[in-house]
Tab-separated table of C-alpha atoms in Angstrom:
chain	number	residue	atom	x	y	z
A	22	ASP	CA	9.457	-20.664	7.447
A	23	LYS	CA	11.996	-23.467	7.431
A	24	LYS	CA	9.420	-25.644	9.204
A	25	ALA	CA	6.825	-24.797	6.905
A	26	ILE	CA	9.563	-24.914	4.154
A	27	ASP	CA	10.243	-28.664	5.332
A	28	ASP	CA	7.410	-30.119	6.665
A	29	ASN	CA	5.490	-28.915	3.163
A	30	ALA	CA	8.598	-30.230	0.828
A	31	GLU	CA	6.415	-31.679	-1.807
A	32	ILE	CA	4.919	-28.736	-3.136
A	33	LEU	CA	7.812	-26.962	-3.545
A	34	LYS	CA	9.560	-29.273	-5.706
A	35	GLY	CA	10.233	-28.266	-9.493
A	36	LYS	CA	8.589	-25.326	-8.861
A	37	ILE	CA	9.412	-21.300	-8.937
A	38	VAL	CA	9.780	-19.616	-5.980
A	39	LEU	CA	9.898	-16.143	-5.113
A	40	ASP	CA	11.939	-14.986	-2.109
A	41	ILE	CA	10.882	-11.160	-0.953
A	42	GLY	CA	13.485	-9.257	0.950
A	43	CYS	CA	15.646	-12.232	0.996
A	44	GLY	CA	18.627	-11.122	3.859
A	45	THR	CA	21.433	-13.606	3.883
A	46	GLY	CA	19.525	-16.105	1.505
A	47	ILE	CA	18.333	-18.362	4.012
A	48	LEU	CA	15.064	-19.088	2.844
A	49	SER	CA	15.845	-19.250	-0.901
A	50	ILE	CA	18.459	-21.758	0.081
A	51	PHE	CA	15.728	-24.348	2.446
A	52	ALA	CA	14.074	-23.922	-0.559
A	53	ALA	CA	16.211	-24.733	-3.217
A	54	LYS	CA	17.479	-27.799	-1.073
A	55	ALA	CA	13.478	-28.019	-0.870
A	56	GLY	CA	13.370	-29.310	-4.138
A	57	ALA	CA	12.507	-25.618	-6.191
A	58	LYS	CA	13.331	-25.651	-9.592
A	59	HIS	CA	14.381	-22.245	-9.383
A	60	VAL	CA	14.792	-19.577	-6.649
A	61	TYR	CA	14.845	-15.662	-6.530
A	62	GLY	CA	16.240	-13.801	-4.098
A	63	ILE	CA	15.320	-10.391	-4.222
A	64	GLU	CA	16.921	-7.553	-1.963
A	65	PHE	CA	17.179	-4.504	-1.818
A	66	ALA	CA	20.392	-3.712	1.045
A	67	ASP	CA	23.551	-4.040	1.101
A	68	ILE	CA	23.282	-7.742	1.978
A	69	ALA	CA	22.504	-9.104	-0.964
A	70	ASP	CA	26.046	-8.592	-1.716
A	71	TYR	CA	26.334	-11.383	1.201
A	72	ALA	CA	23.747	-13.707	-0.105
A	73	LYS	CA	25.239	-13.887	-3.615
A	74	GLU	CA	28.887	-14.904	-1.791
A	75	ILE	CA	26.587	-17.292	-0.185
A	76	VAL	CA	24.990	-18.724	-2.384
A	77	LYS	CA	28.355	-19.528	-3.816
A	78	GLU	CA	29.667	-20.987	-1.548
A	79	ASN	CA	27.304	-23.672	-1.200
A	80	ASN	CA	27.004	-24.396	-4.989
A	81	LEU	CA	23.836	-22.850	-5.743
A	82	SER	CA	24.533	-20.695	-7.910
A	83	ASP	CA	22.108	-23.725	-10.446
A	84	LYS	CA	19.462	-23.263	-8.299
A	85	ILE	CA	19.244	-19.523	-6.713
A	86	THR	CA	19.216	-15.942	-8.612
A	87	ILE	CA	19.944	-12.705	-5.901
A	88	ILE	CA	18.822	-9.911	-7.382
A	89	LYS	CA	19.681	-6.664	-5.447
A	90	ALA	CA	17.246	-4.079	-6.065
A	91	LYS	CA	14.159	-2.596	-5.102
A	92	VAL	CA	11.635	-5.615	-5.566
A	93	GLU	CA	9.126	-2.676	-7.909
A	94	ASP	CA	12.348	-1.723	-9.999
A	95	VAL	CA	13.101	-5.716	-10.721
A	96	ASP	CA	12.402	-7.123	-13.923
A	97	LEU	CA	12.549	-10.984	-13.683
A	98	PRO	CA	13.608	-13.643	-16.238
A	99	VAL	CA	10.331	-15.435	-15.371
A	100	LYS	CA	6.296	-14.031	-16.131
A	101	LYS	CA	5.581	-15.631	-12.946
A	102	VAL	CA	6.089	-17.907	-9.898
A	103	ASP	CA	4.766	-20.581	-8.598
A	104	ILE	CA	5.591	-19.734	-4.370
A	105	ILE	CA	5.923	-16.521	-2.776
A	106	ILE	CA	8.259	-16.632	0.966
A	107	SER	CA	9.387	-13.705	2.703
A	108	GLU	CA	9.697	-13.091	6.735
A	109	TRP	CA	8.416	-9.864	6.049
A	110	MET	CA	6.862	-9.728	9.450
A	111	GLY	CA	7.690	-6.782	11.614
A	112	TYR	CA	7.358	-5.145	15.908
A	113	PHE	CA	3.508	-4.932	15.940
A	114	LEU	CA	3.071	-6.986	12.638
A	115	ILE	CA	3.435	-4.192	10.221
A	116	TYR	CA	6.113	-2.129	11.678
A	117	GLU	CA	8.207	-0.855	8.569
A	118	SER	CA	5.453	-2.016	5.711
A	119	MET	CA	7.077	-4.551	3.934
A	120	LEU	CA	3.878	-6.213	3.478
A	121	ASP	CA	3.111	-3.575	0.859
A	122	THR	CA	5.671	-5.385	-0.999
A	123	VAL	CA	4.877	-8.885	-0.480
A	124	LEU	CA	1.069	-7.563	-1.850
A	125	TYR	CA	2.947	-6.128	-4.445
A	126	ALA	CA	4.818	-8.800	-5.897
A	127	ARG	CA	1.455	-10.943	-5.285
A	128	ASP	CA	-0.737	-9.108	-7.876
A	129	LYS	CA	2.486	-8.964	-10.548
A	130	TRP	CA	3.723	-12.449	-10.218
A	131	LEU	CA	2.118	-15.075	-8.549
A	132	ASN	CA	0.707	-17.953	-10.385
A	133	LYS	CA	-3.236	-18.129	-10.087
A	134	ASP	CA	-3.295	-21.186	-7.822
A	135	GLY	CA	0.161	-20.159	-6.242
A	136	TYR	CA	1.222	-20.368	-2.710
A	137	ILE	CA	2.140	-17.956	-0.523
A	138	PHE	CA	4.505	-18.615	3.281
A	139	PRO	CA	3.034	-17.697	5.345
A	140	ASP	CA	-0.574	-17.022	3.997
A	141	ARG	CA	-2.702	-15.394	7.344
A	142	ALA	CA	-1.801	-12.997	9.808
A	143	ARG	CA	-3.567	-12.017	13.258
A	144	ILE	CA	-3.353	-9.644	15.553
A	145	PHE	CA	-4.247	-10.245	19.719
A	146	LEU	CA	-4.076	-8.033	22.875
A	147	SER	CA	-4.945	-8.046	26.286
A	148	SER	CA	-4.344	-6.386	29.586
A	149	ILE	CA	-1.537	-6.715	31.697
A	150	GLU	CA	-0.170	-5.889	35.242
A	151	ASP	CA	3.462	-4.042	34.808
A	152	GLU	CA	3.693	-1.504	38.220
A	153	GLU	CA	7.591	-1.685	37.680
A	154	TYR	CA	8.321	-0.854	34.867
A	155	ARG	CA	5.613	1.927	34.377
A	156	HIS	CA	7.004	3.509	37.378
A	157	ASN	CA	10.624	3.381	36.110
A	158	LYS	CA	10.155	4.920	32.911
A	159	ILE	CA	6.819	6.549	33.058
A	160	GLU	CA	6.040	7.745	36.741
A	161	SER	CA	9.853	8.724	37.812
A	162	TRP	CA	9.765	12.154	35.426
A	163	ASN	CA	7.440	13.723	37.876
A	164	ASN	CA	10.774	14.016	40.468
A	165	VAL	CA	14.148	13.639	38.605
A	166	TYR	CA	16.690	14.172	42.226
A	167	GLY	CA	13.909	16.932	43.509
A	168	PHE	CA	12.944	18.122	39.837
A	169	ASP	CA	9.279	18.071	38.320
A	170	MET	CA	10.247	17.277	34.325
A	171	SER	CA	6.423	15.575	34.206
A	172	CYS	CA	6.343	17.156	30.270
A	173	ILE	CA	8.431	14.763	29.813
A	174	ARG	CA	5.988	12.073	30.347
A	175	ASN	CA	3.850	11.979	27.604
A	176	THR	CA	6.034	11.913	25.541
A	177	ALA	CA	7.302	8.730	27.555
A	178	LEU	CA	3.700	6.911	27.012
A	179	ALA	CA	3.592	8.125	23.472
A	180	GLU	CA	6.620	5.447	22.871
A	181	PRO	CA	5.152	1.407	23.142
A	182	LEU	CA	7.434	-0.144	24.845
A	183	ILE	CA	8.842	-3.618	22.878
A	184	ASP	CA	10.236	-6.591	25.550
A	185	ILE	CA	9.283	-9.743	26.489
A	186	THR	CA	6.056	-9.712	28.755
A	187	ASN	CA	5.915	-11.974	31.730
A	188	PRO	CA	2.927	-14.222	31.228
A	189	GLU	CA	2.384	-13.627	34.886
A	190	ASN	CA	1.381	-10.383	33.925
A	191	VAL	CA	-1.576	-10.588	31.670
A	192	ASN	CA	-4.746	-9.750	34.073
A	193	SER	CA	-7.000	-10.303	31.174
A	194	THR	CA	-8.904	-12.155	28.518
A	195	ILE	CA	-7.480	-11.885	24.950
A	196	SER	CA	-9.183	-10.024	21.425
A	197	LYS	CA	-8.409	-10.572	18.057
A	198	VAL	CA	-8.214	-7.032	16.700
A	199	PHE	CA	-6.856	-7.895	13.116
A	200	ASP	CA	-6.901	-10.757	10.667
A	201	ILE	CA	-5.847	-10.668	7.213
A	202	ASP	CA	-5.903	-13.510	4.409
A	203	LEU	CA	-2.246	-12.670	1.930
A	204	TYR	CA	-4.028	-13.885	-1.100
A	205	THR	CA	-7.090	-11.570	-0.710
A	206	VAL	CA	-5.653	-8.407	1.050
A	207	THR	CA	-5.577	-5.230	-0.456
A	208	LYS	CA	-2.148	-2.378	0.555
A	209	GLU	CA	-4.887	-0.087	1.984
A	210	GLU	CA	-5.972	-2.580	4.420
A	211	LEU	CA	-3.433	-2.416	6.144
A	212	ASP	CA	-4.216	0.656	7.795
A	213	PHE	CA	-7.270	-1.110	10.129
A	214	SER	CA	-9.638	-0.082	13.377
A	215	ALA	CA	-10.793	-2.317	15.376
A	216	GLY	CA	-13.051	-2.886	18.656
A	217	PHE	CA	-11.962	-5.002	21.296
A	218	GLU	CA	-13.337	-6.353	24.801
A	219	LEU	CA	-11.358	-7.523	27.852
A	220	THR	CA	-12.191	-9.404	30.628
A	221	PHE	CA	-10.146	-8.785	33.594
A	222	THR	CA	-9.177	-13.050	35.486
A	223	ARG	CA	-8.080	-11.602	38.913
A	224	ASP	CA	-8.246	-8.561	40.882
A	225	ASP	CA	-5.720	-6.150	39.908
A	226	LYS	CA	-4.024	-3.182	37.787
A	227	CYS	CA	-4.185	-2.604	34.893
A	228	HIS	CA	-1.151	-0.323	33.740
A	229	ALA	CA	-0.619	-1.252	29.320
A	230	ILE	CA	-2.242	-3.171	26.430
A	231	ALA	CA	0.187	-5.666	25.330
A	232	THR	CA	0.404	-6.922	22.006
A	233	TRP	CA	1.584	-9.292	19.496
A	234	PHE	CA	1.037	-11.463	16.491
A	235	ASP	CA	0.666	-14.568	15.001
A	236	VAL	CA	1.272	-16.177	11.510
A	237	ILE	CA	-0.334	-19.739	9.433
A	238	PHE	CA	1.070	-21.197	6.607
A	239	GLN	CA	-2.622	-22.274	6.174
A	240	LYS	CA	-3.770	-23.119	2.497
A	241	VAL	CA	-0.020	-26.059	2.091
A	242	PRO	CA	-1.288	-29.541	3.256
A	243	ASN	CA	0.750	-29.420	6.509
A	244	LYS	CA	-0.380	-25.877	8.412
A	245	VAL	CA	2.071	-24.346	10.641
A	246	VAL	CA	2.006	-21.465	12.934
A	247	LEU	CA	4.172	-19.152	14.502
A	248	PRO	CA	3.672	-17.742	17.364
A	249	THR	CA	4.592	-14.431	18.981
A	250	GLY	CA	2.768	-13.775	22.007
A	251	PRO	CA	3.385	-13.903	25.695
A	252	PHE	CA	2.681	-17.852	26.702
A	253	GLU	CA	4.839	-18.872	23.668
A	254	GLU	CA	9.108	-18.909	23.203
A	255	PRO	CA	10.178	-15.702	23.022
A	256	THR	CA	11.076	-14.815	19.904
A	257	HIS	CA	12.593	-11.728	18.491
A	258	TRP	CA	9.798	-9.191	17.418
A	259	ARG	CA	8.764	-9.383	21.312
A	260	GLN	CA	5.588	-8.417	22.214
A	261	VAL	CA	4.770	-4.131	21.767
A	262	MET	CA	2.882	-2.666	25.103
A	263	PHE	CA	0.862	0.356	25.264
A	264	TYR	CA	0.291	1.917	28.715
A	265	LEU	CA	-2.311	4.178	30.382
A	266	ASN	CA	-2.136	7.003	30.772
A	267	LYS	CA	-3.263	6.323	34.489
A	268	GLU	CA	-3.181	2.783	36.780
A	269	ILE	CA	-6.898	1.627	36.357
A	270	LYS	CA	-7.711	-0.764	39.460
A	271	VAL	CA	-9.593	-3.844	38.107
A	272	LYS	CA	-11.848	-6.544	39.985
A	273	LYS	CA	-12.071	-10.219	38.474
A	274	GLY	CA	-14.960	-9.555	35.290
A	275	GLU	CA	-14.963	-6.388	35.188
A	276	VAL	CA	-15.327	-5.644	31.135
A	277	LEU	CA	-12.708	-2.716	29.440
A	278	LYS	CA	-14.097	-2.036	26.044
A	279	GLY	CA	-12.080	-0.054	23.798
A	280	ASN	CA	-11.130	0.349	19.891
A	281	ILE	CA	-7.506	0.859	18.033
A	282	ALA	CA	-6.905	1.826	15.277
A	283	ALA	CA	-3.512	1.396	13.448
A	284	ILE	CA	-2.557	3.518	10.263
A	285	LYS	CA	1.158	4.508	8.105
A	286	ASP	CA	2.211	7.682	9.310
A	287	LYS	CA	2.945	10.114	6.719
A	288	GLY	CA	6.172	11.599	7.698
A	289	ASN	CA	7.931	8.115	7.764
A	290	TYR	CA	5.621	5.049	6.290
A	291	ARG	CA	7.841	2.906	8.475
A	292	PHE	CA	6.329	4.175	11.337
A	293	ILE	CA	3.052	3.312	12.400
A	294	ASP	CA	0.592	5.868	14.357
A	295	VAL	CA	-1.667	3.895	17.357
A	296	LYS	CA	-5.119	5.594	18.569
A	297	ILE	CA	-6.776	3.349	21.636
A	298	GLY	CA	-9.669	4.381	23.222
A	299	PHE	CA	-10.659	3.212	26.166
A	300	HIS	CA	-13.818	2.175	28.578
A	301	PHE	CA	-14.017	0.918	31.946
A	302	ALA	CA	-17.173	0.596	34.028
A	303	ASP	CA	-17.605	1.410	37.335
A	304	ASN	CA	-17.307	5.251	36.192
A	305	LYS	CA	-13.692	5.004	35.843
A	306	GLY	CA	-13.373	7.241	32.638
A	307	ASP	CA	-13.441	6.908	28.921
A	308	TRP	CA	-10.673	8.334	27.029
A	309	CYS	CA	-7.970	7.635	24.150
A	310	GLN	CA	-4.473	7.884	23.549
A	311	LEU	CA	-1.893	8.676	20.685
A	312	TYR	CA	1.109	6.214	20.295
A	313	LYS	CA	3.994	5.756	17.832
A	314	ILE	CA	5.493	2.685	16.961
A	315	THR	CA	9.289	3.903	15.630
């Protein structure tokens, strides 16, 4: 976000900026330093109290106003804003559903020709080999000091791993399964379903489906991409891995076809329920698995 602001400072000059979920206020500060006329930072958590103090200590109280409230409860002192900035992304991009709030702010306050930072988001997936983790986290429940605890295995399978994927573990092509434009997407479209097709790049084993995302600052004069995949520098978002309930041996050129669906959990809107269907060639079976990102 800092690079996108710095590289596009000319479009912030003299503009009214809204920072959604401003946290410590760091993006608000970047925007003010880039020349924004005024920045309104909204944060519901107690860190808003620190943000107010940080703004004051950095002599920016005339440029930045921190508002401690839910976005939906705020009455801004301006009718419209020129730019909305927000680091709304969670694990698997949409975990915690903060994007809903950004879209609410977009519809209520953003000028017709305004900007959203970032304004495009995509989710990708691939196959990975990860025998060590699968054995330690999942198969180990079959024998714990000689006792059968395999009933816990299904629970372990339903919990995706959020961690850094070794790029050498990726053993297939990559498929894009989600692609949204923040200027036009609706809240309902954040629940998604998409097909995918992966071609294996070597003789190996498929243990899991790894997912990651990128966000793009696309409409601005100087386009910026923030990637979070296994072939990039690690970020705190890492990758999310969904482990198969069985190990599958695969050959180079073999194809895995499937479908992935993700919806907000009905019991806790911050959680994501994910269903992945698998279809391997060579009579290796068709099945689907349910997961929950918590």
